[in-house]
GROMACS .gro file of C-alpha atoms in nm:
model
  332
    1MET     CA    1  -3.775   0.183  -0.413
    2SER     CA    2  -3.518  -0.088  -0.471
    3SER     CA    3  -3.176  -0.061  -0.185
    4PRO     CA    4  -2.875  -0.032  -0.391
    5ALA     CA    5  -2.726  -0.383  -0.479
    6ILE     CA    6  -2.430  -0.450  -0.214
    7SER     CA    7  -2.078  -0.545  -0.344
    8PRO     CA    8  -1.883  -0.878  -0.335
    9ARG     CA    9  -1.605  -0.718  -0.076
   10GLN     CA   10  -1.876  -0.518   0.109
   11ALA     CA   11  -2.052  -0.889   0.191
   12LEU     CA   12  -1.838  -1.088   0.226
   13PHE     CA   13  -1.520  -0.986   0.450
   14GLY     CA   14  -1.460  -0.735   0.700
   15ALA     CA   15  -1.367  -0.430   0.709
   16ASP     CA   16  -1.003  -0.523   0.849
   17GLU     CA   17  -1.030  -0.874   0.636
   18ARG     CA   18  -0.658  -0.898   0.411
   19SER     CA   19  -0.676  -0.973   0.119
   20PRO     CA   20  -0.395  -0.917  -0.082
   21ASP     CA   21  -0.480  -0.908  -0.514
   22LEU     CA   22  -0.115  -1.019  -0.574
   23PRO     CA   23  -0.018  -1.109  -0.959
   24VAL     CA   24  -0.013  -1.524  -0.950
   25CYS     CA   25   0.357  -1.420  -1.130
   26ASP     CA   26   0.653  -1.246  -0.956
   27HIS     CA   27   0.913  -1.191  -1.249
   28TYR     CA   28   1.270  -1.153  -1.198
   29ALA     CA   29   1.541  -1.026  -1.406
   30GLY     CA   30   1.891  -0.823  -1.257
   31VAL     CA   31   2.099  -0.775  -1.540
   32GLU     CA   32   2.015  -0.465  -1.689
   33ALA     CA   33   1.927  -0.558  -2.107
   34ARG     CA   34   1.701  -0.853  -1.927
   35MET     CA   35   1.517  -0.549  -1.681
   36ARG     CA   36   1.387  -0.347  -1.985
   37LYS     CA   37   1.284  -0.668  -2.193
   38ALA     CA   38   1.037  -0.771  -1.860
   39LEU     CA   39   0.924  -0.481  -1.835
   40ALA     CA   40   0.850  -0.465  -2.164
   41LEU     CA   41   0.677  -0.752  -2.152
   42GLN     CA   42   0.471  -0.640  -1.877
   43ALA     CA   43   0.365  -0.341  -2.034
   44GLU     CA   44   0.240  -0.572  -2.342
   45LEU     CA   45   0.072  -0.872  -2.079
   46GLY     CA   46  -0.033  -0.598  -1.892
   47PRO     CA   47  -0.024  -0.654  -1.471
   48VAL     CA   48  -0.111  -0.935  -1.490
   49PHE     CA   49   0.288  -1.085  -1.387
   50ASP     CA   50   0.491  -0.825  -1.136
   51VAL     CA   51   0.845  -0.724  -1.251
   52THR     CA   52   1.113  -0.750  -1.006
   53LEU     CA   53   1.432  -0.563  -1.028
   54ASP     CA   54   1.718  -0.735  -0.811
   55CYS     CA   55   1.945  -0.589  -0.607
   56GLU     CA   56   2.097  -0.848  -0.488
   57ASP     CA   57   2.188  -1.176  -0.722
   58GLY     CA   58   2.121  -0.941  -1.018
   59ALA     CA   59   2.429  -0.643  -0.850
   60PRO     CA   60   2.758  -0.689  -0.997
   61VAL     CA   61   3.024  -0.729  -0.649
   62GLY     CA   62   3.132  -0.438  -0.613
   63ALA     CA   63   2.854  -0.197  -0.757
   64GLU     CA   64   2.590  -0.323  -0.581
   65ALA     CA   65   2.571   0.112  -0.558
   66GLU     CA   66   2.575   0.207  -0.855
   67HIS     CA   67   2.282  -0.109  -0.948
   68ALA     CA   68   2.076  -0.049  -0.743
   69HIS     CA   69   2.031   0.364  -0.858
   70LEU     CA   70   1.973   0.148  -1.178
   71VAL     CA   71   1.660  -0.010  -1.047
   72ALA     CA   72   1.557   0.314  -0.938
   73GLU     CA   73   1.590   0.487  -1.261
   74LEU     CA   74   1.406   0.208  -1.440
   75ALA     CA   75   1.137   0.171  -1.160
   76THR     CA   76   1.029   0.500  -1.152
   77SER     CA   77   1.012   0.569  -1.543
   78GLY     CA   78   0.784   0.570  -1.817
   79ALA     CA   79   0.915   0.159  -1.853
   80ASN     CA   80   0.694   0.115  -1.541
   81ARG     CA   81   0.306   0.184  -1.643
   82HIS     CA   82   0.131  -0.052  -1.445
   83GLY     CA   83   0.260   0.022  -1.095
   84ARG     CA   84   0.387  -0.336  -1.062
   85VAL     CA   85   0.724  -0.257  -0.987
   86GLY     CA   86   0.955  -0.440  -0.740
   87ALA     CA   87   1.240  -0.480  -0.596
   88ARG     CA   88   1.466  -0.722  -0.472
   89VAL     CA   89   1.796  -0.601  -0.218
   90HIS     CA   90   2.081  -0.734   0.010
   91PRO     CA   91   1.995  -0.937   0.333
   92VAL     CA   92   1.993  -0.773   0.611
   93ASP     CA   93   2.324  -0.840   0.738
   94HIS     CA   94   2.515  -0.772   0.476
   95PRO     CA   95   2.670  -0.440   0.406
   96ALA     CA   96   2.459  -0.358   0.126
   97PHE     CA   97   2.169  -0.352   0.299
   98ALA     CA   98   2.113  -0.050   0.394
   99GLN     CA   99   2.265   0.148   0.089
  100ASP     CA  100   2.010  -0.072  -0.089
  101VAL     CA  101   1.727   0.089   0.116
  102ALA     CA  102   1.778   0.386   0.127
  103THR     CA  103   1.844   0.433  -0.261
  104LEU     CA  104   1.526   0.250  -0.340
  105VAL     CA  105   1.293   0.422  -0.094
  106GLY     CA  106   1.453   0.760  -0.185
  107ARG     CA  107   1.461   0.775  -0.555
  108ALA     CA  108   1.114   0.568  -0.653
  109GLY     CA  109   0.936   0.502  -0.265
  110ALA     CA  110   0.619   0.620  -0.492
  111ARG     CA  111   0.616   0.398  -0.786
  112LEU     CA  112   0.733   0.051  -0.609
  113ALA     CA  113   0.432  -0.242  -0.575
  114TYR     CA  114   0.686  -0.348  -0.316
  115LEU     CA  115   1.073  -0.428  -0.156
  116MET     CA  116   1.149  -0.790  -0.138
  117VAL     CA  117   1.352  -0.899   0.110
  118PRO     CA  118   1.632  -1.263   0.077
  119LYS     CA  119   1.754  -1.493   0.367
  120PRO     CA  120   1.623  -1.420   0.700
  121ARG     CA  121   1.793  -1.624   0.951
  122HIS     CA  122   1.472  -1.575   1.163
  123ALA     CA  123   1.181  -1.323   1.250
  124ALA     CA  124   1.377  -1.053   1.363
  125ASP     CA  125   1.614  -1.000   1.119
  126VAL     CA  126   1.241  -0.906   0.935
  127VAL     CA  127   1.173  -0.682   1.190
  128ARG     CA  128   1.480  -0.498   1.152
  129ALA     CA  129   1.448  -0.464   0.771
  130CYS     CA  130   1.054  -0.373   0.817
  131SER     CA  131   1.187  -0.123   1.047
  132GLU     CA  132   1.491   0.015   0.846
  133ILE     CA  133   1.208   0.017   0.513
  134ASP     CA  134   1.001   0.264   0.743
  135HIS     CA  135   1.276   0.454   0.878
  136GLN     CA  136   1.283   0.539   0.514
  137LEU     CA  137   1.006   0.674   0.497
  138THR     CA  138   0.948   0.858   0.727
  139VAL     CA  139   1.261   0.995   0.625
  140HIS     CA  140   1.231   1.082   0.281
  141GLY     CA  141   0.851   1.224   0.394
  142LEU     CA  142   0.623   0.999   0.230
  143GLY     CA  143   0.271   0.908   0.387
  144HIS     CA  144   0.219   0.546   0.291
  145THR     CA  145   0.389   0.193   0.365
  146LEU     CA  146   0.564  -0.023   0.125
  147PRO     CA  147   0.425  -0.353   0.106
  148VAL     CA  148   0.760  -0.596   0.195
  149HIS     CA  149   0.813  -0.948   0.108
  150VAL     CA  150   1.000  -1.201   0.211
  151LEU     CA  151   1.233  -1.511   0.131
  152ILE     CA  152   1.185  -1.845   0.325
  153GLU     CA  153   1.518  -2.017   0.236
  154THR     CA  154   1.720  -2.091   0.581
  155HIS     CA  155   1.640  -2.317   0.859
  156GLY     CA  156   1.559  -2.054   1.094
  157ALA     CA  157   1.289  -1.818   0.912
  158LEU     CA  158   1.154  -2.190   0.851
  159ARG     CA  159   1.144  -2.244   1.259
  160GLU     CA  160   0.969  -1.936   1.276
  161VAL     CA  161   0.747  -1.927   0.934
  162ASP     CA  162   0.403  -1.802   1.175
  163ALA     CA  163   0.581  -1.525   1.329
  164ILE     CA  164   0.707  -1.377   1.055
  165ALA     CA  165   0.367  -1.391   0.782
  166ALA     CA  166   0.218  -1.253   1.114
  167HIS     CA  167   0.449  -0.949   1.123
  168PRO     CA  168   0.200  -0.630   0.969
  169ARG     CA  169   0.410  -0.528   0.716
  170ILE     CA  170   0.444  -0.839   0.602
  171GLU     CA  171   0.237  -0.892   0.213
  172SER     CA  172   0.356  -1.144   0.070
  173LEU     CA  173   0.578  -1.536   0.137
  174SER     CA  174   0.816  -1.674  -0.102
  175PHE     CA  175   1.023  -2.012  -0.071
  176GLY     CA  176   1.348  -1.998  -0.181
  177LEU     CA  177   1.425  -2.380  -0.262
  178MET     CA  178   1.782  -2.293  -0.432
  179ASP     CA  179   1.934  -2.221  -0.088
  180PHE     CA  180   1.636  -2.450   0.155
  181VAL     CA  181   1.856  -2.700   0.042
  182SER     CA  182   2.158  -2.594   0.043
  183ALA     CA  183   2.172  -2.532   0.385
  184HIS     CA  184   2.107  -2.890   0.340
  185ARG     CA  185   2.453  -3.012   0.339
  186GLY     CA  186   2.392  -3.250   0.143
  187ALA     CA  187   2.165  -3.438   0.264
  188ILE     CA  188   1.909  -3.328  -0.001
  189PRO     CA  189   2.006  -3.471  -0.303
  190ALA     CA  190   2.033  -3.231  -0.597
  191ALA     CA  191   1.732  -3.383  -0.762
  192GLY     CA  192   1.540  -3.227  -0.425
  193MET     CA  193   1.559  -2.916  -0.671
  194SER     CA  194   1.459  -3.066  -0.942
  195ALA     CA  195   1.092  -2.974  -1.123
  196ALA     CA  196   0.987  -3.305  -1.013
  197GLY     CA  197   1.162  -3.411  -0.717
  198GLN     CA  198   1.057  -3.022  -0.552
  199PHE     CA  199   0.721  -3.229  -0.472
  200THR     CA  200   0.866  -3.485  -0.392
  201HIS     CA  201   1.111  -3.463  -0.108
  202PRO     CA  202   0.964  -3.524   0.259
  203LEU     CA  203   1.179  -3.181   0.390
  204VAL     CA  204   1.118  -2.960   0.087
  205VAL     CA  205   0.718  -3.030   0.137
  206ARG     CA  206   0.685  -3.003   0.456
  207ALA     CA  207   0.880  -2.652   0.389
  208LYS     CA  208   0.631  -2.590   0.113
  209LEU     CA  209   0.303  -2.690   0.377
  210GLU     CA  210   0.429  -2.478   0.633
  211ILE     CA  211   0.469  -2.106   0.429
  212ALA     CA  212   0.139  -2.155   0.267
  213ALA     CA  213  -0.034  -2.294   0.560
  214ALA     CA  214   0.152  -1.927   0.798
  215CYS     CA  215   0.050  -1.692   0.472
  216HIS     CA  216  -0.310  -1.839   0.433
  217ALA     CA  217  -0.337  -1.797   0.827
  218HIS     CA  218  -0.259  -1.424   0.859
  219GLY     CA  219  -0.439  -1.384   0.534
  220LYS     CA  220  -0.048  -1.380   0.305
  221THR     CA  221  -0.014  -1.483  -0.038
  222PRO     CA  222   0.208  -1.770  -0.059
  223SER     CA  223   0.439  -1.818  -0.323
  224HIS     CA  224   0.600  -2.041  -0.558
  225CYS     CA  225   0.952  -2.133  -0.530
  226VAL     CA  226   1.149  -2.162  -0.869
  227VAL     CA  227   1.171  -2.423  -1.178
  228THR     CA  228   1.497  -2.381  -1.326
  229GLU     CA  229   1.430  -2.567  -1.612
  230PHE     CA  230   1.305  -2.253  -1.843
  231ASN     CA  231   1.336  -2.457  -2.161
  232ASP     CA  232   1.097  -2.740  -2.042
  233LEU     CA  233   0.850  -2.562  -2.031
  234PRO     CA  234   0.521  -2.863  -2.002
  235ALA     CA  235   0.740  -2.937  -1.636
  236LEU     CA  236   0.676  -2.572  -1.535
  237ALA     CA  237   0.276  -2.634  -1.694
  238ALA     CA  238   0.322  -2.923  -1.467
  239ALA     CA  239   0.487  -2.758  -1.177
  240ALA     CA  240   0.284  -2.471  -1.142
  241GLY     CA  241  -0.053  -2.695  -1.152
  242ARG     CA  242   0.078  -2.871  -0.882
  243ALA     CA  243   0.175  -2.556  -0.664
  244ALA     CA  244  -0.198  -2.406  -0.722
  245GLY     CA  245  -0.367  -2.718  -0.698
  246GLU     CA  246  -0.260  -2.937  -0.427
  247PHE     CA  247   0.015  -2.722  -0.213
  248GLY     CA  248  -0.236  -2.459  -0.155
  249TYR     CA  249   0.020  -2.125  -0.374
  250THR     CA  250  -0.117  -1.825  -0.520
  251ARG     CA  251   0.136  -1.718  -0.695
  252MET     CA  252   0.487  -1.848  -0.813
  253TRP     CA  253   0.827  -1.727  -0.961
  254SER     CA  254   0.966  -1.646  -1.294
  255ILE     CA  255   1.293  -1.646  -1.380
  256HIS     CA  256   1.297  -1.653  -1.778
  257PRO     CA  257   0.988  -1.450  -1.989
  258ASN     CA  258   0.924  -1.837  -2.161
  259GLN     CA  259   0.766  -1.885  -1.847
  260ILE     CA  260   0.567  -1.622  -1.754
  261ARG     CA  261   0.266  -1.779  -2.007
  262PRO     CA  262   0.251  -2.045  -1.857
  263ILE     CA  263   0.259  -1.988  -1.511
  264VAL     CA  264  -0.038  -1.703  -1.575
  265ALA     CA  265  -0.204  -1.993  -1.708
  266ALA     CA  266  -0.166  -2.251  -1.464
  267PHE     CA  267  -0.249  -2.064  -1.216
  268ALA     CA  268  -0.584  -1.920  -1.371
  269PRO     CA  269  -0.912  -2.146  -1.225
  270GLY     CA  270  -1.080  -2.280  -1.528
  271ALA     CA  271  -1.374  -2.152  -1.755
  272ALA     CA  272  -1.670  -2.321  -1.614
  273GLU     CA  273  -1.540  -2.271  -1.250
  274VAL     CA  274  -1.597  -1.878  -1.325
  275GLU     CA  275  -1.864  -1.928  -1.504
  276THR     CA  276  -1.994  -2.083  -1.175
  277ALA     CA  277  -1.906  -1.828  -0.914
  278LEU     CA  278  -2.035  -1.562  -1.147
  279GLU     CA  279  -2.375  -1.795  -1.121
  280ILE     CA  280  -2.371  -1.841  -0.795
  281LEU     CA  281  -2.244  -1.489  -0.689
  282THR     CA  282  -2.461  -1.282  -0.937
  283ALA     CA  283  -2.747  -1.481  -0.804
  284ALA     CA  284  -2.650  -1.400  -0.437
  285GLN     CA  285  -2.632  -1.049  -0.476
  286ALA     CA  286  -2.937  -1.036  -0.597
  287ALA     CA  287  -3.122  -1.243  -0.338
  288HIS     CA  288  -2.935  -0.988  -0.083
  289TRP     CA  289  -2.689  -1.220   0.007
  290ALA     CA  290  -2.903  -1.453   0.143
  291PRO     CA  291  -2.908  -1.889   0.139
  292ILE     CA  292  -2.994  -1.967  -0.231
  293ARG     CA  293  -2.976  -2.285  -0.445
  294HIS     CA  294  -2.782  -2.302  -0.705
  295ARG     CA  295  -2.824  -2.679  -0.928
  296ASP     CA  296  -2.977  -2.860  -0.640
  297THR     CA  297  -2.716  -2.684  -0.398
  298LEU     CA  298  -2.738  -2.525  -0.083
  299HIS     CA  299  -2.501  -2.153  -0.089
  300ASP     CA  300  -2.474  -1.940   0.174
  301ARG     CA  301  -2.216  -1.686   0.191
  302ALA     CA  302  -1.877  -1.933   0.328
  303SER     CA  303  -1.931  -2.086  -0.053
  304TYR     CA  304  -2.005  -1.728  -0.153
  305ARG     CA  305  -1.645  -1.667  -0.034
  306TYR     CA  306  -1.470  -1.935  -0.193
  307PHE     CA  307  -1.682  -1.835  -0.533
  308TRP     CA  308  -1.519  -1.492  -0.482
  309HIS     CA  309  -1.177  -1.604  -0.465
  310VAL     CA  310  -1.264  -1.811  -0.819
  311VAL     CA  311  -1.364  -1.439  -0.981
  312ALA     CA  312  -1.072  -1.230  -0.821
  313ARG     CA  313  -0.833  -1.470  -0.951
  314ALA     CA  314  -0.975  -1.452  -1.312
  315HIS     CA  315  -0.987  -1.127  -1.255
  316ARG     CA  316  -0.586  -1.080  -1.127
  317THR     CA  317  -0.518  -1.327  -1.428
  318GLY     CA  318  -0.698  -1.124  -1.705
  319GLN     CA  319  -0.992  -1.302  -1.798
  320ALA     CA  320  -1.264  -1.179  -1.939
  321LEU     CA  321  -1.542  -1.119  -1.752
  322PRO     CA  322  -1.925  -0.934  -1.777
  323VAL     CA  323  -1.826  -0.581  -1.814
  324GLU     CA  324  -2.102  -0.455  -1.566
  325LEU     CA  325  -1.983  -0.728  -1.298
  326ARG     CA  326  -1.594  -0.622  -1.408
  327ARG     CA  327  -1.690  -0.227  -1.319
  328ASP     CA  328  -1.879  -0.278  -1.012
  329TRP     CA  329  -1.668  -0.488  -0.863
  330PHE     CA  330  -1.357  -0.414  -0.933
  331GLY     CA  331  -1.355  -0.047  -1.015
  332GLY     CA  332  -1.285  -0.099  -1.400
   0.00000   0.00000   0.00000
């Protein structure tokens, strides 16, 4: 009697190896009408992108408490169909930070996918933010951890990005392009914030690479910054392609609904690459994960891990996979 097939996750990765399977697009919305529209679009397209409801830049000044309650209401509503809704809170040194966390965890902690913490000045700010989030989880008797995402947009956070990525409560780091460029007091020209210029200015390129490298070193997800030219979809597609193909990012921000589909498409592997990956992994599984020969090339578990990530990315971007493999490898 043959032994049951061992799945790729079991065969290729240790039990303690973290590999967050986050959607490749993170869409931000803060105005109520736009938040509702984003949730409706997510319900239509499926969980191929996250929705981050914004309590920072999206909150009217002086009405931060009311806005946090609105975000909690939306997160717990039927509009959160796929459980892939997060929220951005204020920075830890803002008077509304603790109130944001208390409201969102207390009212919606069981339905939120993550909290995004912006503008930490150093790793200590991240420790403080995580401690406050965990305190509120304990206060409200929620027996689970709430993933924390962090925006790297200050000199201090970039300097300590490896320590931030190493924090066990962090799931993803995003690059805050606009604030990072502004923090250079005009030394980086405005072109450094453009769709093309952000890939050529050395200081911006350095920041992107350090964030991506820190994330991969600690098994976290690097999320690429915005493209503000939201009506220039070819420029957006080119930027997303470079972020995924050259800079090591596996996720990217969207700030307009029109950007979501091009980002998902840019981060999706090509059909030929997916086909090759499936051939190699199914042959490897049949060989009980011993080395195999595929098209005159030798493969073993080192390359199997790469091809597993190709298939996992195809699954996250909504590509069609064989029904039996999708069930056995992804549980549905």
